[in-house]
Coordinates of C-alpha atoms in Angstrom, one line a residue:
V56 CA 110.0 139.0 127.0
P57 CA 112.7 140.5 129.3
A58 CA 114.3 138.1 131.8
D59 CA 113.3 140.1 134.8
T60 CA 109.7 140.1 133.7
R61 CA 109.8 136.3 133.3
L62 CA 111.3 135.9 136.7
K63 CA 108.5 138.1 138.1
W64 CA 105.9 135.7 136.7
A65 CA 107.8 132.8 138.3
T66 CA 108.2 134.2 141.8
L67 CA 104.6 134.0 142.8
K68 CA 103.6 134.1 146.4
L69 CA 104.2 130.9 148.3
E70 CA 100.6 130.8 149.5
T71 CA 99.4 130.6 145.9
Y72 CA 101.8 127.8 145.2
M73 CA 100.5 125.8 148.1
K74 CA 97.3 125.2 146.2
F75 CA 99.1 123.0 143.7
R76 CA 100.3 119.5 144.3
Y77 CA 103.8 119.5 142.8
T78 CA 104.8 122.9 143.9
Y79 CA 103.9 122.0 147.5
L80 CA 106.0 118.8 147.2
I81 CA 108.9 120.8 145.9
W82 CA 108.8 123.3 148.7
A83 CA 108.5 120.5 151.3
G84 CA 111.7 118.9 149.8
C85 CA 113.5 122.2 150.2
L86 CA 112.7 122.4 153.9
W87 CA 114.3 119.0 154.5
L88 CA 117.4 119.8 152.4
G89 CA 117.8 123.1 154.3
V90 CA 118.5 121.0 157.4
A91 CA 120.8 118.6 155.6
G92 CA 123.1 121.2 154.0
C93 CA 124.3 121.1 150.4
A94 CA 125.8 122.9 147.5
S95 CA 124.6 126.0 145.7
S96 CA 121.3 125.8 143.9
G97 CA 122.1 128.3 141.1
M98 CA 121.9 127.4 137.4
N99 CA 124.9 128.1 135.3
K100 CA 123.4 127.7 131.8
K101 CA 120.1 128.3 130.3
V102 CA 117.6 125.5 129.7
A103 CA 115.9 125.8 126.3
V104 CA 112.5 124.7 125.0
T105 CA 111.6 124.1 121.3
P106 CA 109.3 124.6 119.5
V107 CA 107.3 127.1 121.4
R108 CA 103.9 127.0 119.7
T109 CA 100.6 128.8 120.0
L110 CA 97.9 126.2 120.9
T111 CA 94.1 126.4 120.6
P112 CA 92.0 124.3 123.1
D113 CA 89.9 121.6 121.5
S114 CA 86.3 120.6 122.2
M115 CA 87.4 118.9 125.5
S116 CA 89.3 122.1 126.5
T117 CA 92.7 120.5 126.2
V118 CA 95.9 121.3 124.4
G119 CA 98.7 119.0 123.3
V120 CA 102.1 120.1 124.6
D121 CA 104.8 118.4 122.6
V122 CA 108.2 120.1 123.1
N123 CA 111.9 119.3 123.4
I124 CA 113.6 120.4 126.5
H125 CA 117.3 120.9 126.1
I126 CA 119.4 120.8 129.2
P127 CA 123.0 121.9 128.6
E128 CA 125.9 120.4 130.4
K129 CA 126.6 121.9 133.8
A130 CA 123.2 123.6 133.8
F131 CA 123.0 122.7 137.5
T132 CA 125.5 121.4 140.0
G133 CA 126.3 117.8 140.9
R134 CA 124.7 118.3 144.3
T135 CA 121.3 119.5 143.2
R136 CA 118.1 118.4 141.7
L137 CA 116.6 120.2 138.7
I138 CA 112.8 120.4 138.7
V139 CA 110.9 121.5 135.7
V140 CA 107.2 122.3 136.5
P141 CA 105.0 123.2 133.6
Q142 CA 102.5 125.8 134.8
L143 CA 99.6 127.7 133.1
L144 CA 99.9 131.4 133.8
Q145 CA 97.5 134.2 133.1
K146 CA 98.8 137.6 134.0
D147 CA 100.0 137.3 137.6
S148 CA 97.9 134.2 138.4
M149 CA 98.8 130.5 138.2
L150 CA 95.8 128.6 136.9
A151 CA 97.1 125.1 136.8
E152 CA 100.2 123.0 136.9
Y153 CA 101.1 119.8 135.1
T154 CA 103.2 116.7 135.6
P155 CA 106.8 117.9 136.4
M156 CA 110.1 116.5 135.1
V157 CA 112.8 116.0 137.8
F158 CA 116.5 115.4 137.1
D159 CA 118.8 114.3 139.9
A160 CA 122.6 115.0 139.7
P161 CA 124.9 112.2 141.0
I162 CA 125.8 113.5 144.4
Y163 CA 122.2 114.6 145.1
S164 CA 120.9 111.2 144.1
K165 CA 123.3 109.5 146.6
K166 CA 122.3 111.9 149.4
M167 CA 118.6 111.2 148.7
N168 CA 119.2 107.4 148.7
R169 CA 121.1 107.6 152.0
R170 CA 118.3 109.7 153.5
V171 CA 115.6 107.2 152.4
L172 CA 117.6 104.2 153.7
L173 CA 118.8 105.6 157.0
D174 CA 115.9 107.9 158.0
G175 CA 113.0 106.4 156.2
Y176 CA 112.5 109.6 154.3
V177 CA 109.8 109.5 151.6
D178 CA 110.8 111.2 148.4
T179 CA 107.5 112.5 147.1
L180 CA 109.0 113.2 143.6
A181 CA 110.7 109.8 143.2
N182 CA 108.1 108.5 140.7
V183 CA 109.0 111.3 138.2
A184 CA 112.7 111.7 139.0
R185 CA 115.5 110.4 136.8
K186 CA 119.2 110.2 137.4
V187 CA 121.4 112.2 135.1
N188 CA 125.0 113.2 134.7
N189 CA 125.0 117.0 135.1
R190 CA 128.2 117.1 133.1
K191 CA 126.3 116.0 130.0
E192 CA 123.7 117.7 127.9
Y193 CA 120.2 116.2 127.4
D194 CA 117.3 116.5 125.0
V195 CA 114.2 115.4 126.7
T196 CA 110.7 115.2 125.1
Y197 CA 107.8 116.5 127.1
S198 CA 104.5 115.3 125.5
E199 CA 101.3 115.7 127.4
R200 CA 97.7 116.6 126.7
V201 CA 96.8 119.0 129.4
A202 CA 93.5 120.6 130.4
V203 CA 93.0 124.4 130.4
P204 CA 90.0 126.4 131.7
A205 CA 87.3 126.4 129.1
D206 CA 86.8 130.2 129.4
I207 CA 90.4 131.2 129.4
D208 CA 91.0 134.1 127.0
G209 CA 94.7 133.7 126.7
G210 CA 97.8 132.8 128.6
R211 CA 101.0 130.8 128.5
I212 CA 102.4 127.5 129.7
V213 CA 105.8 128.1 131.2
A214 CA 108.4 125.7 132.6
V215 CA 109.3 126.9 136.1
L216 CA 112.8 125.8 136.7
S217 CA 114.0 125.3 140.3
T218 CA 116.9 123.6 141.9
D219 CA 117.2 122.4 145.4
G220 CA 120.1 121.1 147.4
C221 CA 120.5 123.6 150.2
G222 CA 118.7 126.0 152.3
E223 CA 118.6 128.5 149.5
C224 CA 116.2 126.4 147.5
G225 CA 114.3 128.6 145.1
I226 CA 113.1 129.3 141.6
A227 CA 116.0 129.8 139.2
D228 CA 114.3 130.7 135.9
T229 CA 111.3 130.3 133.7
V230 CA 111.1 129.2 130.1
D231 CA 108.1 129.5 127.8
I232 CA 106.6 126.2 126.6
A233 CA 103.5 127.3 124.7
Y234 CA 101.0 130.1 124.3
I235 CA 97.3 129.6 124.7
N236 CA 95.2 131.2 122.0
N237 CA 91.5 131.0 122.6
I238 CA 90.0 133.4 120.1
P239 CA 86.5 131.7 120.1
T240 CA 85.9 133.1 123.6
L241 CA 85.4 136.5 121.8
I242 CA 82.1 135.1 120.6
E243 CA 79.2 135.4 123.0
P244 CA 76.4 133.3 121.5
K245 CA 73.6 134.7 123.6
K246 CA 74.4 138.2 122.4
S247 CA 75.0 137.1 118.8
L248 CA 72.1 134.9 118.1
Q249 CA 70.1 135.7 115.0
L250 CA 66.4 135.6 115.8
N251 CA 63.7 135.6 113.2
W252 CA 61.3 138.5 113.5
I253 CA 58.4 137.7 111.2
E254 CA 56.8 140.6 109.4
P255 CA 53.4 139.4 108.2
E256 CA 52.0 140.4 104.9
F257 CA 48.6 142.1 105.3
V258 CA 46.1 140.5 102.9
I259 CA 42.4 141.6 103.0
R260 CA 40.2 138.5 102.7
P261 CA 36.6 137.8 103.5
K262 CA 36.1 136.7 107.0
I263 CA 33.6 133.9 106.6
M264 CA 33.0 132.3 110.0
E265 CA 31.3 129.0 110.7
G266 CA 29.6 127.6 113.8
R267 CA 27.6 124.6 114.8
G268 CA 25.5 123.3 117.7
E269 CA 22.8 120.9 118.6
A270 CA 19.6 120.8 120.6
L271 CA 18.0 117.7 122.3
L272 CA 14.3 118.0 122.0
Q273 CA 11.3 115.9 123.0
F274 CA 8.3 115.5 120.8
V275 CA 4.9 113.8 121.2
I276 CA 5.1 110.4 119.4
N277 CA 4.8 110.9 115.6
R278 CA 4.3 114.7 116.1
Y279 CA 6.7 117.4 114.9
D280 CA 5.4 120.6 116.5
I281 CA 7.6 121.9 119.3
N282 CA 6.1 121.9 122.8
L283 CA 8.3 124.1 125.0
S284 CA 6.8 122.6 128.1
L285 CA 8.1 119.1 127.3
G286 CA 11.4 118.1 128.9
D287 CA 14.1 120.7 128.6
N288 CA 12.7 122.0 125.2
R289 CA 12.5 125.7 126.3
N290 CA 16.2 125.9 127.4
E291 CA 17.4 124.0 124.4
M292 CA 15.6 126.3 122.0
N293 CA 16.6 129.4 123.8
R294 CA 20.3 128.4 123.5
M295 CA 19.9 128.1 119.8
L296 CA 18.1 131.4 119.7
A297 CA 20.8 133.2 121.7
T298 CA 23.6 131.8 119.5
L299 CA 21.9 133.1 116.3
Q300 CA 20.6 136.3 117.8
K301 CA 24.2 137.4 118.7
I302 CA 25.0 137.2 115.0
V303 CA 21.9 138.9 113.5
T304 CA 22.2 141.8 115.9
D305 CA 25.9 142.3 115.4
S306 CA 26.5 145.4 113.3
L307 CA 29.8 143.9 112.0
A308 CA 28.3 140.5 111.0
T309 CA 26.2 139.4 108.0
L310 CA 24.3 136.1 108.4
N311 CA 24.9 133.9 105.3
S312 CA 23.2 130.6 106.1
V313 CA 21.6 128.5 108.8
S314 CA 21.1 124.8 108.1
I315 CA 19.0 122.8 110.5
Y316 CA 18.9 119.0 110.4
G317 CA 16.5 116.7 112.2
M318 CA 18.1 113.4 113.2
A319 CA 16.1 110.3 112.1
S320 CA 15.9 107.9 115.0
A321 CA 16.9 104.3 114.8
D322 CA 13.6 102.5 115.5
G323 CA 10.7 102.7 113.1
S324 CA 10.5 103.0 109.4
Y325 CA 13.5 104.8 107.8
A326 CA 11.3 106.6 105.3
F327 CA 8.8 107.7 108.0
N328 CA 11.5 108.8 110.4
T329 CA 13.3 110.8 107.8
T330 CA 10.2 112.8 106.8
L331 CA 9.3 113.2 110.5
S332 CA 12.7 114.5 111.5
R333 CA 12.7 116.9 108.6
N334 CA 9.4 118.3 109.7
R335 CA 10.7 118.7 113.2
A336 CA 13.7 120.6 111.9
N337 CA 11.3 122.8 110.0
S338 CA 9.4 123.5 113.2
A339 CA 12.6 124.6 114.9
K340 CA 13.4 126.8 112.0
N341 CA 10.0 128.5 112.0
W342 CA 10.2 129.1 115.8
L343 CA 13.7 130.7 115.5
V344 CA 12.7 132.9 112.5
D345 CA 9.7 134.1 114.4
Q346 CA 11.7 134.9 117.6
L347 CA 14.6 136.6 115.7
H348 CA 12.3 139.1 114.0
I349 CA 14.3 139.0 110.8
S350 CA 13.4 140.0 107.3
A351 CA 12.1 137.7 104.6
S352 CA 15.4 138.0 102.9
Q353 CA 17.3 136.8 106.0
A354 CA 14.7 134.1 106.6
S355 CA 15.4 132.7 103.2
R356 CA 18.9 131.9 104.3
F357 CA 17.5 129.2 106.6
S358 CA 17.2 125.7 105.3
V359 CA 16.2 122.3 106.7
G360 CA 17.1 118.7 106.2
S361 CA 17.2 115.3 107.7
R362 CA 20.0 112.9 108.6
P363 CA 19.8 109.3 109.7
E364 CA 21.0 108.9 113.3
G365 CA 21.2 105.1 112.9
W366 CA 21.9 102.5 115.4
M367 CA 25.4 103.5 116.2
P368 CA 24.4 105.7 119.2
V369 CA 22.5 102.7 120.6
L370 CA 25.6 100.4 120.2
Q371 CA 27.8 103.0 121.9
A372 CA 25.5 103.4 124.8
M373 CA 25.4 99.6 125.3
I374 CA 29.2 99.3 125.1
A375 CA 29.6 102.1 127.6
D376 CA 27.1 100.3 129.9
G377 CA 29.0 97.0 129.5
H378 CA 25.9 95.2 128.0
P379 CA 26.7 91.6 127.2
D380 CA 24.8 91.6 123.9
S381 CA 26.6 94.7 122.5
L382 CA 28.8 92.3 120.4
K383 CA 25.6 90.8 118.7
V384 CA 24.4 94.3 117.8
R385 CA 27.9 95.2 116.4
E386 CA 27.9 92.1 114.2
I387 CA 24.5 93.0 112.8
L388 CA 25.6 96.6 112.1
D389 CA 28.9 95.5 110.5
K390 CA 27.0 92.9 108.3
Y391 CA 24.4 95.3 107.0
N392 CA 26.3 98.6 107.0
A393 CA 25.6 99.1 103.3
E394 CA 21.8 98.9 103.9
N395 CA 19.5 101.5 105.5
D396 CA 18.4 101.4 109.1
D397 CA 15.3 99.3 108.4
V398 CA 17.4 96.2 107.5
A399 CA 19.6 96.4 110.7
E400 CA 16.5 97.1 112.8
R401 CA 14.7 94.0 111.5
Y402 CA 17.5 91.7 112.9
I403 CA 18.1 93.7 116.1
R404 CA 14.4 93.3 116.9
R405 CA 14.9 89.5 116.8
L406 CA 17.5 89.6 119.5
S407 CA 16.5 88.3 123.0
C408 CA 17.6 91.7 124.4
W409 CA 15.3 93.8 122.2
N410 CA 13.0 94.9 125.1
D411 CA 16.1 95.9 127.1
I412 CA 17.3 97.9 124.1
K413 CA 13.9 99.6 123.5
N414 CA 13.5 100.5 127.2
N415 CA 17.0 101.6 128.1
Y416 CA 19.0 102.5 125.0
L417 CA 16.7 104.2 122.5
Q418 CA 17.0 107.9 123.0
K419 CA 14.0 109.7 124.2
D420 CA 15.3 113.0 123.0
R421 CA 15.5 113.7 119.3
K422 CA 18.6 115.6 118.2
V423 CA 18.4 118.7 116.1
E424 CA 21.7 119.9 114.6
Y425 CA 22.4 123.3 113.2
V426 CA 25.2 124.8 111.2
Y427 CA 25.5 128.5 110.5
T428 CA 27.9 130.7 108.6
Y429 CA 28.3 134.5 108.7
T430 CA 30.7 137.1 107.3
L431 CA 32.4 139.6 109.5
K432 CA 33.2 143.1 108.2
S433 CA 36.8 143.5 107.1
F434 CA 38.9 146.4 108.2
T435 CA 41.1 147.9 105.5
T436 CA 42.7 151.1 106.6
D437 CA 45.3 151.4 109.4
A438 CA 43.1 154.0 111.2
E439 CA 40.1 151.7 111.1
L440 CA 42.1 148.8 112.3
L441 CA 43.5 150.7 115.3
D442 CA 40.1 152.2 116.2
M443 CA 38.2 148.9 116.0
Y444 CA 41.0 147.0 117.8
G445 CA 40.2 149.1 120.9
K446 CA 36.5 148.2 120.6
R447 CA 36.1 144.8 119.1
P448 CA 39.2 142.7 118.9
D449 CA 37.0 139.6 118.7
A450 CA 35.8 140.8 115.2
F451 CA 39.3 140.6 113.8
N452 CA 40.8 137.7 111.8
E453 CA 44.4 136.7 112.4
E454 CA 45.8 138.8 109.5
E455 CA 44.1 142.0 110.8
L456 CA 45.4 141.4 114.3
L457 CA 48.9 140.9 113.0
R458 CA 48.6 144.1 111.0
V459 CA 47.7 145.9 114.2
S460 CA 50.8 144.5 115.8
T461 CA 52.9 146.1 113.1
L462 CA 51.2 149.5 113.8
K463 CA 52.1 149.4 117.5
K464 CA 55.3 151.2 118.4
T465 CA 56.7 150.0 121.7
P466 CA 57.6 146.4 122.7
E467 CA 55.0 146.5 125.4
E468 CA 52.2 147.4 123.0
K469 CA 53.3 144.7 120.5
K470 CA 53.4 142.1 123.3
E471 CA 49.9 143.0 124.3
V472 CA 48.6 142.5 120.7
Y473 CA 50.5 139.2 120.3
R474 CA 48.9 137.9 123.5
T475 CA 45.5 138.9 122.2
I476 CA 46.2 137.1 118.9
L477 CA 47.1 133.9 120.8
H478 CA 43.9 134.2 122.8
Y479 CA 41.8 134.1 119.7
F480 CA 44.2 132.1 117.5
P481 CA 46.3 129.9 119.8
Q482 CA 48.3 128.3 116.9
S483 CA 49.4 131.6 115.4
Q484 CA 53.1 130.9 114.4
V485 CA 53.8 134.6 113.8
A486 CA 52.4 135.8 117.1
A487 CA 54.1 133.1 119.2
N488 CA 57.4 133.6 117.5
N489 CA 57.5 137.4 117.7
L490 CA 56.2 137.4 121.3
A491 CA 59.0 134.9 122.2
V492 CA 61.6 137.1 120.5
L493 CA 60.5 140.1 122.5
L494 CA 60.6 138.1 125.7
L495 CA 64.1 136.8 124.9
R496 CA 65.3 140.4 124.4
E497 CA 64.2 141.0 127.9
D498 CA 66.0 137.8 129.1
K499 CA 62.7 136.2 130.0
A500 CA 63.5 132.8 128.6
D501 CA 61.0 130.9 130.8
E502 CA 58.1 133.0 129.5
A503 CA 59.3 132.7 125.9
E504 CA 59.5 128.9 126.3
A505 CA 55.9 128.7 127.7
V506 CA 54.6 130.7 124.7
L507 CA 56.3 128.4 122.2
N508 CA 55.3 125.2 124.0
G509 CA 51.6 126.2 123.3
L510 CA 52.2 125.5 119.6
K511 CA 51.4 122.1 118.1
E512 CA 53.6 122.6 115.1
Y513 CA 56.8 124.7 114.4
S514 CA 57.8 126.6 111.3
P515 CA 61.5 126.8 110.6
E516 CA 61.5 130.3 112.1
V517 CA 59.9 129.2 115.3
L518 CA 62.2 126.3 115.6
N519 CA 65.1 128.7 115.4
T520 CA 63.6 130.8 118.2
K521 CA 62.9 127.7 120.3
A522 CA 66.6 126.8 119.9
A523 CA 67.5 130.3 121.0
V524 CA 65.4 129.8 124.2
Y525 CA 67.5 126.7 125.0
V526 CA 70.7 128.8 124.5
Y527 CA 69.4 131.4 127.0
K528 CA 68.6 128.5 129.4
E529 CA 72.1 127.2 128.9
N530 CA 71.0 124.0 127.3
N531 CA 73.2 124.1 124.3
E532 CA 73.0 120.4 123.6
K533 CA 69.2 120.7 123.0
A534 CA 69.7 123.9 121.0
I535 CA 72.2 122.2 118.7
E536 CA 69.8 119.2 118.3
L537 CA 67.1 121.5 117.0
L538 CA 69.3 123.7 114.8
Q539 CA 70.9 120.7 113.1
T540 CA 67.5 119.8 111.7
N541 CA 66.9 123.3 110.4
T542 CA 70.1 124.4 108.6
E543 CA 68.1 125.4 105.5
L544 CA 67.2 128.5 107.4
P545 CA 70.2 130.9 107.3
Q546 CA 69.7 132.2 110.8
A547 CA 69.6 128.7 112.2
R548 CA 72.8 127.8 110.3
Y549 CA 74.5 130.9 111.7
N550 CA 73.4 130.1 115.3
L551 CA 74.6 126.5 114.9
A552 CA 78.0 127.8 113.9
L553 CA 78.1 130.0 117.0
L554 CA 77.5 127.0 119.2
K555 CA 79.9 124.8 117.4
A556 CA 82.6 127.5 117.9
Q557 CA 81.8 127.6 121.6
E558 CA 82.3 123.8 121.7
R559 CA 85.6 124.3 119.9
K560 CA 84.4 122.3 116.9
L561 CA 86.0 125.0 114.8
Q562 CA 86.2 123.4 111.4
E563 CA 82.4 122.7 111.6
A564 CA 81.8 126.2 112.7
Y565 CA 84.0 127.5 109.8
T566 CA 82.0 125.5 107.2
L567 CA 78.7 126.7 108.6
M568 CA 79.8 130.3 108.7
R569 CA 80.9 130.4 105.0
G570 CA 78.9 133.2 103.3
Y571 CA 78.5 135.3 106.4
E572 CA 80.5 138.5 106.8
D573 CA 80.5 139.8 110.3
V574 CA 82.8 139.9 113.3
N575 CA 81.9 136.4 114.5
A576 CA 82.6 135.0 111.0
A577 CA 86.0 136.7 111.1
V578 CA 86.7 135.3 114.6
V579 CA 85.9 131.7 113.4
S580 CA 88.1 132.2 110.4
L581 CA 91.0 133.4 112.6
S582 CA 90.3 130.3 114.9
V583 CA 91.1 127.9 112.0
G584 CA 94.0 130.0 110.7
D585 CA 92.3 131.5 107.7
T586 CA 93.7 135.0 108.3
Q587 CA 93.1 136.2 104.7
H588 CA 89.4 135.3 104.8
A589 CA 89.1 137.1 108.2
A590 CA 90.8 140.2 106.7
S591 CA 88.5 140.3 103.7
I592 CA 85.5 140.0 106.0
M593 CA 86.7 142.9 108.2
D594 CA 87.6 145.0 105.2
R595 CA 83.9 144.9 104.1
C596 CA 82.4 144.9 107.6
E597 CA 81.0 148.3 108.7
D598 CA 81.0 147.3 112.3
H599 CA 83.3 149.6 114.4
T600 CA 82.5 148.5 117.9
P601 CA 85.4 147.8 120.3
L602 CA 85.1 144.1 119.5
A603 CA 85.3 144.7 115.8
E604 CA 88.4 146.9 116.2
Y605 CA 89.9 144.2 118.5
V606 CA 89.4 141.6 115.7
R607 CA 91.0 144.0 113.2
A608 CA 94.0 144.3 115.5
L609 CA 94.2 140.5 115.7
V610 CA 94.1 140.3 111.9
A611 CA 96.8 143.0 111.6
A612 CA 99.0 141.1 114.1
R613 CA 98.5 137.8 112.2
M614 CA 99.6 139.6 109.0
Q615 CA 102.6 141.0 110.8
K616 CA 101.6 144.6 110.3
E617 CA 103.5 147.5 111.9
A618 CA 103.1 148.0 115.6
N619 CA 101.5 151.4 115.0
E620 CA 98.7 149.9 112.9
V621 CA 98.0 147.2 115.5
A622 CA 98.0 149.7 118.3
A623 CA 95.7 152.1 116.4
R624 CA 93.1 149.3 116.2
L625 CA 93.6 148.3 119.8
E626 CA 93.1 151.9 121.0
H627 CA 89.5 151.7 119.8
A628 CA 89.0 148.5 121.8
L629 CA 90.1 149.9 125.1
P630 CA 86.7 151.3 126.1
D631 CA 85.6 147.7 126.6
S632 CA 87.2 146.6 129.9
R633 CA 87.0 143.0 129.0
L634 CA 89.0 143.5 125.9
K635 CA 91.4 145.7 127.7
E636 CA 92.1 142.9 130.1
R637 CA 92.2 140.3 127.3
M638 CA 94.7 142.3 125.3
Q639 CA 97.3 141.8 128.0
T640 CA 97.2 138.0 127.6
E641 CA 96.7 137.6 123.8
P642 CA 99.5 135.6 122.2
D643 CA 99.1 137.4 118.9
F644 CA 100.3 140.6 120.4
L645 CA 103.5 139.1 121.9
P646 CA 105.8 140.5 119.2
Y647 CA 104.6 144.0 119.9
L648 CA 104.8 144.0 123.7
T649 CA 108.0 146.1 124.0
T650 CA 107.2 148.5 121.2
P651 CA 106.6 152.2 122.1
A652 CA 103.2 152.0 120.4
F653 CA 102.1 149.2 122.7
Q654 CA 103.7 150.7 125.8
A655 CA 101.7 153.9 125.1
L656 CA 98.5 151.8 125.2
T657 CA 99.4 150.2 128.6
G658 CA 100.8 153.3 130.2
G659 CA 104.3 151.9 130.0
K660 CA 103.4 148.8 132.0
D661 CA 105.0 145.5 131.2
Y662 CA 103.0 142.7 129.7
E663 CA 101.8 140.7 132.6

């Protein structure tokens, strides 16, 4: 880089310098020395730094600066102080400065000591200053781990050399110390995430539905005919009727079976109660068949049975009531659980609390349970599916609704179908995943998260989408936690690599990216120094976006190609303003800065 250009970087405005600690102290020292009077501040010989390396920030966004600074003899006069301030520059901005090195020539050192002793002056650089003989040469090691901004695209660390000792205090020269290469910042995880869009396979299968219910009925003792005027019998029977009538009158439904079970009560003979409860169930069946006005064929699908209700409901009622003798009842039921109700009843009747049980805990209502099954018509053609979806979405099974979602064209139409699916099938993995994906594409991470939180279980694809939600919400730690348990899924492994690259855990990212061939994989390869692998990826990659062309230019530069080839790639990256800016601070392009091809790209402007 030409000397005048380097000097331009160094001679930044004083007001910018004043933001930085050591620069401020240096200028403050100059003001005092301007009053004291001293020798010339010019430097006679060049200070050199070796080796000048290109550094990549680590996961803590730090780089290790380890260089030798060679100060030749008579580089500065015996009446001056040489100050070396490492500074991080990006274009014409100073982003940070680091611990300086200060060298005091003999006469300057005496003057400073006299000033401190006689005037009480405080030398603010005394803790980093060392006394040297300016007539000798020195090789000094500068070894520091310094922080750089995490999002810096590129830049350089320079040693700003200044000498003070008179009123002409000023910057004498700059020397490059290191270049900052932060290629992983080319990756934008949110834009690059691989989301799993699940295309369901449409399989036609019978839609056999099942439902169940119960009615609490009152009967005259030892009678089984249904008296609608007793208790709440009318309402209970009408609820059963309404449930079944909805099915038998549905043109899309075919009733398969209705099983009605009378529940045998706890007290009384088990055999008698079983027969009585079956007869009561049969009465309920006959009433329903009569009210439904169904054919004999349909009526034949009704069946009746009896189930022992046992003493357990009595025990549960006593426990809920805090009855003191509930433990005695439990002991009897546990002891005779292999016997029928008659054995347990015999011992329960002997308890002192029997009358209390009989009067307060034996149910007055007799339960009738019913279970019914029916088959809904299947829709087989796309036209039929779309037509019926607008009329009867409740008649669809999950597979049919998912098929409708694939037939819809716009994202809004698809989202509406997925929300319908989740209404009828709240645990649909496909609907939840795809709806969340559509919402993420609209940057609606909160809505996507709410959709996925409704699921009780997560398939690998849904886990990957859930991790993507965390990335959108800038919770990369949680995203990585999920993705690390899901690396069998290719998309999850790829997304984990993106986040590892962003964390500057580049070797991990490189391992995870093996097998992928896109721009991001090439960027990760470049980040770990595998230029050949990056080149082979980009040779096969059909991506020709500005970013892809920029990466091809980086590969060409790493392979020391001709300036015209590098510039030809960069020309296609210029439409992206971010890349155009970045190009001017990319260390890989340093060897090409003064070439005509590069000058043509920048309009003849110097690299800044």
